[in-house]
Structure formats: C-alpha cells, structure tokens
Tab-separated table of C-alpha atoms and ligand atoms in Angstrom:
chain	number	residue	atom	x	y	z
A	18	UNK	CA	23.983	-21.618	-70.454
A	19	UNK	CA	21.167	-20.503	-72.709
A	20	UNK	CA	21.469	-18.231	-75.758
A	21	UNK	CA	20.404	-15.126	-73.841
A	22	UNK	CA	23.062	-15.629	-71.151
A	23	UNK	CA	25.827	-16.249	-73.656
A	24	UNK	CA	25.873	-12.564	-74.614
A	25	UNK	CA	26.293	-11.296	-71.068
A	26	UNK	CA	29.909	-10.478	-70.254
A	27	UNK	CA	30.927	-9.762	-66.661
A	28	UNK	CA	30.957	-6.062	-67.466
A	29	UNK	CA	27.453	-6.234	-68.919
A	30	UNK	CA	26.204	-8.069	-65.838
A	31	UNK	CA	27.736	-5.366	-63.585
A	32	UNK	CA	26.090	-2.662	-65.701
A	33	UNK	CA	22.756	-4.424	-65.484
A	34	UNK	CA	23.073	-4.589	-61.693
A	35	UNK	CA	23.895	-0.864	-61.480
A	36	UNK	CA	21.398	0.243	-64.089
A	37	UNK	CA	18.497	-2.209	-64.006
A	38	UNK	CA	16.539	0.132	-66.288
A	39	UNK	CA	18.772	-0.907	-69.167
A	40	UNK	CA	17.498	-4.465	-68.822
A	41	UNK	CA	15.298	-4.995	-71.830
A	42	UNK	CA	13.725	-7.897	-73.553
A	43	UNK	CA	15.773	-9.367	-76.364
A	44	UNK	CA	15.306	-7.404	-79.591
A	45	UNK	CA	13.355	-9.391	-82.129
A	46	UNK	CA	13.264	-9.564	-85.907
A	47	UNK	CA	9.954	-10.400	-87.527
A	48	UNK	CA	10.105	-11.688	-91.098
A	49	UNK	CA	7.440	-9.558	-92.796
A	50	UNK	CA	5.372	-11.876	-95.032
A	51	UNK	CA	8.295	-14.314	-94.852
A	52	UNK	CA	11.589	-13.344	-96.473
A	53	UNK	CA	9.509	-11.233	-98.847
A	54	UNK	CA	12.470	-9.164	-100.047
A	55	UNK	CA	13.810	-12.282	-101.763
A	56	UNK	CA	10.846	-14.499	-102.689
A	57	UNK	CA	7.166	-13.788	-103.410
A	58	UNK	CA	5.468	-12.803	-100.135
A	59	UNK	CA	3.688	-15.428	-98.037
A	60	UNK	CA	4.813	-18.376	-100.156
A	61	UNK	CA	6.079	-21.427	-98.292
A	62	UNK	CA	9.448	-20.860	-99.977
A	63	UNK	CA	9.612	-17.363	-98.433
A	64	UNK	CA	8.714	-18.844	-95.042
A	65	UNK	CA	11.425	-21.513	-95.250
A	66	UNK	CA	13.990	-18.909	-96.305
A	67	UNK	CA	13.090	-16.610	-93.398
A	68	UNK	CA	13.370	-19.570	-91.036
A	69	UNK	CA	16.826	-20.389	-92.416
A	70	UNK	CA	17.790	-16.735	-91.916
A	71	UNK	CA	17.069	-17.135	-88.183
A	72	UNK	CA	14.209	-14.641	-87.981
A	73	UNK	CA	12.759	-14.759	-84.466
A	74	UNK	CA	9.171	-14.619	-85.701
A	75	UNK	CA	7.574	-15.328	-89.086
A	76	UNK	CA	4.563	-13.224	-90.041
A	77	UNK	CA	1.317	-14.520	-91.554
A	78	UNK	CA	-1.514	-12.329	-92.844
A	79	UNK	CA	-4.718	-14.321	-92.712
A	80	UNK	CA	-7.954	-14.110	-94.715
A	81	UNK	CA	-10.716	-16.683	-95.210
A	82	UNK	CA	-11.818	-18.598	-98.290
A	83	UNK	CA	-15.479	-19.140	-99.227
A	84	UNK	CA	-15.366	-22.455	-97.353
A	85	UNK	CA	-13.984	-20.685	-94.248
A	86	UNK	CA	-10.416	-21.966	-94.547
A	87	UNK	CA	-7.790	-19.519	-93.245
A	88	UNK	CA	-5.190	-18.863	-95.942
A	89	UNK	CA	-2.029	-16.781	-95.807
A	90	UNK	CA	-2.574	-13.775	-98.052
A	91	UNK	CA	-1.926	-10.094	-97.393
A	92	UNK	CA	-5.002	-8.653	-99.084
A	93	UNK	CA	-8.636	-9.718	-99.002
A	94	UNK	CA	-8.132	-9.500	-102.784
A	95	UNK	CA	-6.311	-11.915	-105.078
A	96	UNK	CA	-5.407	-9.935	-108.195
A	97	UNK	CA	-2.289	-8.209	-106.809
A	98	UNK	CA	-0.273	-11.431	-106.336
A	99	UNK	CA	-1.912	-14.069	-108.548
A	100	UNK	CA	-3.251	-14.922	-112.013
A	101	UNK	CA	-6.878	-14.885	-110.793
A	102	UNK	CA	-7.959	-12.367	-113.472
A	103	UNK	CA	-6.786	-14.716	-116.210
A	104	UNK	CA	-7.997	-17.961	-114.646
A	105	UNK	CA	-11.389	-16.845	-113.278
A	106	UNK	CA	-12.270	-13.674	-115.265
A	107	UNK	CA	-16.011	-13.942	-114.589
A	108	UNK	CA	-15.559	-13.894	-110.803
A	109	UNK	CA	-14.763	-10.177	-110.732
A	110	UNK	CA	-16.958	-8.063	-108.429
A	111	UNK	CA	-18.515	-4.764	-109.526
A	112	UNK	CA	-15.638	-2.854	-107.966
A	113	UNK	CA	-13.228	-4.564	-110.348
A	114	UNK	CA	-11.647	-6.777	-107.687
A	115	UNK	CA	-11.407	-10.499	-106.979
A	116	UNK	CA	-12.032	-11.456	-103.351
A	117	UNK	CA	-10.508	-14.502	-101.692
A	118	UNK	CA	-13.796	-15.052	-99.862
A	119	UNK	CA	-15.571	-15.659	-103.198
A	120	UNK	CA	-13.340	-18.679	-103.928
A	121	UNK	CA	-13.201	-22.125	-102.358
A	122	UNK	CA	-9.845	-23.413	-101.206
A	123	UNK	CA	-9.671	-25.814	-104.156
A	124	UNK	CA	-10.161	-22.862	-106.532
A	125	UNK	CA	-7.569	-20.768	-104.708
A	126	UNK	CA	-5.113	-23.647	-104.967
A	127	UNK	CA	-5.410	-23.454	-108.783
A	128	UNK	CA	-3.967	-19.943	-108.788
A	129	UNK	CA	-0.386	-19.201	-109.684
A	130	UNK	CA	1.234	-16.775	-107.232
A	131	UNK	CA	3.943	-14.285	-108.097
A	132	UNK	CA	5.807	-11.267	-106.811
A	133	UNK	CA	3.377	-8.427	-105.893
A	134	UNK	CA	2.426	-6.322	-108.934
A	135	UNK	CA	0.166	-3.489	-109.999
A	136	UNK	CA	-2.800	-5.078	-111.846
A	137	UNK	CA	-3.228	-1.884	-113.922
A	138	UNK	CA	0.075	-2.238	-115.753
A	139	UNK	CA	1.372	-5.635	-114.642
A	140	UNK	CA	4.587	-4.120	-113.302
A	141	UNK	CA	6.142	-5.404	-110.060
A	142	UNK	CA	5.859	-3.138	-107.005
A	143	UNK	CA	9.547	-3.735	-106.139
A	144	UNK	CA	11.521	-3.859	-109.402
A	145	UNK	CA	14.675	-5.431	-107.968
A	146	UNK	CA	13.037	-8.418	-106.298
A	147	UNK	CA	12.266	-11.964	-107.441
A	148	UNK	CA	11.319	-11.946	-111.157
A	149	UNK	CA	7.600	-11.692	-111.783
A	150	UNK	CA	5.806	-14.918	-112.917
A	151	UNK	CA	9.034	-16.896	-112.543
A	152	UNK	CA	9.057	-20.369	-110.916
A	153	UNK	CA	5.966	-21.869	-109.308
A	154	UNK	CA	4.220	-20.777	-106.111
A	155	UNK	CA	0.765	-21.133	-104.567
A	156	UNK	CA	-1.242	-19.612	-101.704
A	157	UNK	CA	-0.680	-21.671	-98.535
A	158	UNK	CA	-3.302	-22.372	-95.915
A	159	UNK	CA	-2.506	-21.153	-92.414
A	160	UNK	CA	-2.370	-24.776	-91.292
A	161	UNK	CA	0.159	-25.740	-94.000
A	162	UNK	CA	2.350	-22.882	-92.852
A	163	UNK	CA	2.116	-23.844	-89.168
A	164	UNK	CA	3.069	-27.404	-90.078
A	165	UNK	CA	6.034	-26.166	-92.131
A	166	UNK	CA	7.330	-23.918	-89.327
A	167	UNK	CA	6.894	-26.557	-86.623
A	168	UNK	CA	8.571	-29.109	-88.885
A	169	UNK	CA	11.516	-26.782	-89.513
A	170	UNK	CA	11.779	-26.076	-85.795
A	171	UNK	CA	12.088	-29.815	-85.206
A	172	UNK	CA	14.586	-30.518	-87.999
A	173	UNK	CA	16.816	-27.501	-87.233
A	174	UNK	CA	16.448	-27.387	-83.457
A	175	UNK	CA	15.381	-23.741	-83.670
A	176	UNK	CA	12.323	-22.220	-82.055
A	177	UNK	CA	11.025	-19.708	-84.589
A	178	UNK	CA	7.778	-18.104	-83.501
A	179	UNK	CA	4.727	-17.131	-85.501
A	180	UNK	CA	3.148	-13.694	-85.839
A	181	UNK	CA	-0.308	-14.095	-87.431
A	182	UNK	CA	-2.441	-11.078	-88.351
A	183	UNK	CA	-6.205	-11.273	-88.495
A	184	UNK	CA	-7.129	-9.193	-91.560
A	185	UNK	CA	-10.291	-7.078	-91.627
A	186	UNK	CA	-12.418	-8.897	-89.048
A	187	UNK	CA	-15.336	-6.456	-89.440
A	188	UNK	CA	-15.358	-7.004	-93.196
A	189	UNK	CA	-15.244	-10.774	-92.746
A	190	UNK	CA	-18.217	-10.514	-90.373
A	191	UNK	CA	-20.155	-8.587	-93.048
A	192	UNK	CA	-19.452	-11.535	-95.359
A	193	UNK	CA	-20.855	-13.891	-92.719
A	194	UNK	CA	-17.551	-15.216	-91.319
A	195	UNK	CA	-15.946	-14.969	-87.874
A	196	UNK	CA	-12.267	-15.023	-88.828
A	197	UNK	CA	-10.938	-14.406	-85.314
A	198	UNK	CA	-12.731	-17.375	-83.800
A	199	UNK	CA	-11.384	-19.660	-86.557
A	200	UNK	CA	-7.807	-18.389	-86.180
A	201	UNK	CA	-7.810	-18.542	-82.361
A	202	UNK	CA	-9.096	-22.135	-82.493
A	203	UNK	CA	-6.374	-23.145	-84.926
A	204	UNK	CA	-3.695	-21.466	-82.803
A	205	UNK	CA	-4.915	-23.433	-79.809
A	206	UNK	CA	-4.869	-26.688	-81.790
A	207	UNK	CA	-1.223	-26.078	-82.729
A	208	UNK	CA	-0.137	-25.241	-79.190
A	209	UNK	CA	-0.130	-21.436	-79.358
A	210	UNK	CA	-2.173	-20.610	-76.272
A	211	UNK	CA	-0.258	-18.766	-73.564
A	212	UNK	CA	2.208	-15.902	-73.160
A	213	UNK	CA	5.105	-18.322	-72.949
A	214	UNK	CA	4.271	-19.776	-76.379
A	215	UNK	CA	6.176	-18.379	-79.367
A	216	UNK	CA	3.313	-16.357	-80.825
A	217	UNK	CA	2.134	-12.793	-81.184
A	218	UNK	CA	-1.376	-12.430	-82.581
A	219	UNK	CA	-1.897	-9.037	-84.244
A	220	UNK	CA	-4.797	-6.990	-85.570
A	221	UNK	CA	-5.425	-3.383	-86.657
A	222	UNK	CA	-8.988	-3.330	-85.304
A	223	UNK	CA	-9.034	-2.346	-81.620
A	224	UNK	CA	-12.622	-3.546	-81.106
A	225	UNK	CA	-11.492	-6.949	-82.339
A	226	UNK	CA	-8.340	-6.979	-80.196
A	227	UNK	CA	-10.576	-6.449	-77.145
A	228	UNK	CA	-12.946	-9.161	-78.362
A	229	UNK	CA	-10.089	-11.633	-78.950
A	230	UNK	CA	-8.953	-11.136	-75.374
A	231	UNK	CA	-12.270	-10.738	-73.562
A	232	UNK	CA	-14.717	-12.883	-75.541
A	233	UNK	CA	-12.704	-15.456	-77.467
A	234	UNK	CA	-10.525	-16.399	-74.519
A	235	UNK	CA	-7.169	-16.055	-76.287
A	236	UNK	CA	-4.421	-15.923	-73.656
A	237	UNK	CA	-1.291	-15.654	-75.790
A	238	UNK	CA	0.548	-12.452	-76.634
A	239	UNK	CA	-1.502	-9.893	-78.518
A	240	UNK	CA	-0.401	-6.831	-80.498
A	241	UNK	CA	-2.490	-3.812	-81.468
A	242	UNK	CA	-1.368	-2.596	-84.871
A	243	UNK	CA	-1.390	1.110	-85.649
A	244	UNK	CA	-1.987	2.656	-89.069
A	245	UNK	CA	-2.738	6.144	-90.308
A	246	UNK	CA	-6.382	7.150	-89.929
A	247	UNK	CA	-8.104	6.733	-93.285
A	248	UNK	CA	-5.767	3.949	-94.405
A	249	UNK	CA	-8.734	1.579	-94.653
A	250	UNK	CA	-7.300	-0.979	-92.227
A	251	UNK	CA	-10.194	-0.629	-89.754
A	252	UNK	CA	-12.538	1.976	-88.260
A	253	UNK	CA	-10.259	2.378	-85.218
A	254	UNK	CA	-9.255	6.003	-84.502
A	255	UNK	CA	-5.486	5.581	-84.285
A	256	UNK	CA	-4.863	9.198	-83.385
A	257	UNK	CA	-6.746	8.834	-80.103
A	258	UNK	CA	-5.353	5.317	-79.633
A	259	UNK	CA	-1.809	6.749	-79.605
A	260	UNK	CA	-2.540	9.168	-76.746
A	261	UNK	CA	-1.603	8.131	-73.225
A	262	UNK	CA	-5.255	7.348	-72.433
A	263	UNK	CA	-5.613	5.374	-75.638
A	264	UNK	CA	-2.506	3.334	-74.932
A	265	UNK	CA	-3.675	2.701	-71.369
A	266	UNK	CA	-6.792	1.104	-72.843
A	267	UNK	CA	-4.608	-0.936	-75.215
A	268	UNK	CA	-2.408	-2.091	-72.330
A	269	UNK	CA	-5.439	-3.587	-70.584
A	270	UNK	CA	-5.814	-6.205	-73.308
A	271	UNK	CA	-2.647	-6.249	-75.408
A	272	UNK	CA	1.052	-6.927	-74.824
A	273	UNK	CA	2.382	-4.609	-77.454
A	274	UNK	CA	1.749	-2.175	-80.280
A	275	UNK	CA	2.793	-2.310	-83.921
A	276	UNK	CA	3.178	1.252	-85.184
A	277	UNK	CA	4.251	2.248	-88.683
A	278	UNK	CA	7.627	3.968	-89.117
A	279	UNK	CA	6.086	7.450	-89.201
A	280	UNK	CA	4.473	6.974	-85.794
A	281	UNK	CA	7.923	6.535	-84.231
A	282	UNK	CA	10.218	8.769	-86.292
A	283	UNK	CA	9.373	12.271	-87.415
A	284	UNK	CA	11.184	12.708	-90.711
A	285	UNK	CA	14.510	14.440	-91.242
A	286	UNK	CA	14.942	17.900	-89.832
A	287	UNK	CA	18.316	19.493	-90.640
A	288	UNK	CA	19.705	15.958	-90.904
A	289	UNK	CA	18.549	15.208	-87.352
A	290	UNK	CA	16.036	12.463	-86.887
A	291	UNK	CA	13.337	13.310	-84.348
A	292	UNK	CA	11.140	10.920	-82.437
A	293	UNK	CA	7.572	10.929	-81.228
A	294	UNK	CA	6.917	10.036	-77.593
A	295	UNK	CA	5.101	6.847	-78.612
A	296	UNK	CA	7.885	4.440	-77.597
A	297	UNK	CA	8.475	6.059	-74.199
A	298	UNK	CA	4.748	6.177	-73.424
A	299	UNK	CA	4.358	2.546	-74.472
A	300	UNK	CA	7.338	1.514	-72.358
A	301	UNK	CA	5.859	3.128	-69.237
A	302	UNK	CA	2.740	1.049	-69.821
A	303	UNK	CA	4.864	-2.083	-70.350
A	304	UNK	CA	3.769	-2.383	-73.950
A	305	UNK	CA	6.320	-3.829	-76.354
A	306	UNK	CA	6.821	-1.869	-79.583
A	307	UNK	CA	7.296	-3.655	-82.922
A	308	UNK	CA	7.618	-1.209	-85.824
A	309	UNK	CA	6.611	-1.900	-89.436
A	310	UNK	CA	7.954	-2.057	-92.131
A	311	UNK	CA	11.718	-1.848	-92.744
A	312	UNK	CA	12.739	-2.540	-96.347
A	313	UNK	CA	16.216	-2.320	-97.869
A	314	UNK	CA	14.724	-1.279	-101.213
A	315	UNK	CA	12.170	1.269	-99.970
A	316	UNK	CA	14.007	3.379	-97.409
A	317	UNK	CA	12.583	6.533	-95.837
A	318	UNK	CA	14.399	9.760	-96.775
A	319	UNK	CA	16.237	9.899	-93.429
A	320	UNK	CA	18.117	6.580	-93.848
A	321	UNK	CA	20.704	5.720	-96.473
A	322	UNK	CA	20.754	2.004	-95.799
A	323	UNK	CA	18.738	-0.646	-94.005
A	324	UNK	CA	21.547	-0.887	-91.451
A	325	UNK	CA	21.167	2.823	-90.678
A	326	UNK	CA	17.390	2.430	-90.444
A	327	UNK	CA	17.818	-0.535	-88.075
A	328	UNK	CA	20.117	1.605	-85.935
A	329	UNK	CA	17.591	4.453	-85.837
A	330	UNK	CA	14.790	2.134	-84.740
A	331	UNK	CA	16.533	-0.335	-82.443
A	332	UNK	CA	19.141	1.945	-80.850
A	333	UNK	CA	17.865	5.516	-81.096
A	334	UNK	CA	14.101	4.976	-80.905
A	335	UNK	CA	14.493	1.911	-78.663
A	336	UNK	CA	11.842	-0.324	-80.232
A	337	UNK	CA	11.716	-3.975	-79.159
A	338	UNK	CA	11.213	-5.460	-82.597
A	339	UNK	CA	10.916	-4.680	-86.280
A	340	UNK	CA	8.998	-6.162	-89.166
A	341	UNK	CA	11.316	-6.382	-92.154
A	342	UNK	CA	11.218	-7.780	-95.689
A	343	UNK	CA	14.965	-8.486	-95.299
A	344	UNK	CA	15.225	-10.573	-92.113
A	345	UNK	CA	18.850	-11.616	-92.771
A	346	UNK	CA	19.960	-7.988	-92.369
A	347	UNK	CA	17.779	-7.515	-89.299
A	348	UNK	CA	19.207	-10.644	-87.658
A	349	UNK	CA	22.796	-9.600	-88.474
A	350	UNK	CA	22.167	-6.198	-86.891
A	351	UNK	CA	20.663	-7.620	-83.673
A	352	UNK	CA	23.600	-10.056	-83.401
A	353	UNK	CA	25.957	-7.094	-83.730
A	354	UNK	CA	24.067	-5.260	-80.943
A	355	UNK	CA	24.181	-8.328	-78.705
A	356	UNK	CA	27.908	-9.007	-79.107
A	357	UNK	CA	30.246	-8.874	-76.132
A	358	UNK	CA	31.551	-5.302	-75.764
B	423	CA	CA1	0.677	-7.869	-91.761
C-alpha cells in the first residue's frame, strides 16, 4: 500500500465513490527558499532542513553568474543577503546595486551569506529569525543543490521534489544570457524531464512560460506565477492573465498557477474572509493552484496564526499547494487534513 492509499479509510473510499468531485490531488507543501523561516534563505543548510521537515517540494530561485552558471539566489542583486558591498565595493553599478551577473562564480563563492537584511540600515527583514551574520553560509550553485537533494532522497528514502524559478528571463536576455535554456538543460541532465518527475518549473513571465514549453521543449510540470501589476517581476499583465480568457491561455502551456495571497483571499470584511473566483476558475481549467507566501512571522490581518492561514488557504479557498517559509507547520497541517476521520 502506498502513502496515498494509507490515508483512505473505508468511509473515505465510499465518499469518494459517491462524490468523485471531492477527489483531489494530494495537497503539497513547498519549502519557500528552503526552510527560510529558520535558516538564511537558499543556503544548503536551509535546503537540508526543509528536506528533513518532509516538505514535498523545495524551491530554488535561479539567476546567472557572469560565467553563465545558474546559482540559487532570490534577487538578481547580491547586497540584500551577502557582504558583497564590503568585499567588492568598486563593483557597484550606477544604480547603487551589485548584480550577480557582474561576478564570476569564483567571486560569488567568496561572499559570506546571511539572513536577508535592508542594506540601508543593516537590519534584518525578519527580526525573530536566524541571527544576522552568524555562522557561515555561501551561495550554492543550482547543480550543488540538485546534488544535495538527490543525495538526501537516496539516504533518507524520501522523494522530495524541486521547484525551480527562472528569475527575470527578459532581463537576463538584455545582459546577453539565455537563463531558461541553461536551466532546462540542467533539469534534463538531472532527470527532471516529464510530468511524472518530481519537478515544477516556475516563472512570472508569461512570454517565457510559453517559450519554455513551445520553443525549449521542456515537458515537465510548469507553473505560471502571478504578481501584482507594477511589482517589477515581468512585463506580463497579470490582471488580464487572471481573467477566464487569460487563464485559458495559461492552461494551454502550464499545469498550474502561483498566485500571491491577495489574489485568492480578499481581506477581512466584518471578520469574514472572502475569496476571489481565481481558484474555481483555475480548477475548471484543470490548473493546479499553489499560493505564495505563507509566513508564521508575517501574517495577513485576517489570520491570527499560520495554522489559521493554512486552514483558510487549503480548506476554505481549496488551493492545491502553498509556498511557506515554515514548512514544518505546513507539513503538520496537511498530515492533520489527511488523517483518518
Ligand atoms: Ca521564488
């Protein structure tokens, strides 16, 4: 009996036979930038911790170095999580920022990584998290992270998936690099090729999502991320993308969407949470919905705890997965949902 079957009691099986519409894919927990609520984001330590916490998928944000090596880093910039300003002060661009693409991998490997902070005042973004500048971390390459996850899968017998995000493909192209082609090739080399492989590839740029599917020949699962218009993630018009027609176009190339919290839940109204029709429209088009980002230490006004927020998203809104900085709590909640009644 496999893990999925174990949860099905006789009563549940009867219910599923009577109400086949309640049959849904297993809810998934995606460790957002690793177990980033507990260790500096995207470090190999945060990845290993998220794996030990039984997250279903581990997320990687990917940007390129000057020598075209994919590294796991949330921003195209370096100064919000590393000591780049101290170590390479003369490499600053006119806009006051340090870009990963201006540094070779060997230079990037010299940087010390820490908990995310505001470069203006040096203060951590999340005050209660891992102490800033404590211990020793570096920026991993995408390949190092794939090797770590596949190694952990072997040594633990688990099958944690990966959830890589191609960051700013249009910007990378302006800098002379085709990030999507490099990432898709590496995924293929590590066995992430088809829809049965444990991978979701994600991107905010709809033009690029279409290109990944139609031109680059990627056949694994693909997720169109959704942000607020004007957020700077891409030139995609998310407002029109979230209409029924927009989502129909998404469903032609992608397997799911990754909306932000506010695209699913309309804030508190007389203590009643209200929902957009995004999840129901997506479901009709057979698009999975993975919402971002649930954090125990940065809750929206309508939730008093991460557990309550998980309930609102998984049970009330009916999303298929969540990105969370606290994957242990997400996993505990999904296990609770899946228990025998
Ligand atoms: Ca991401």
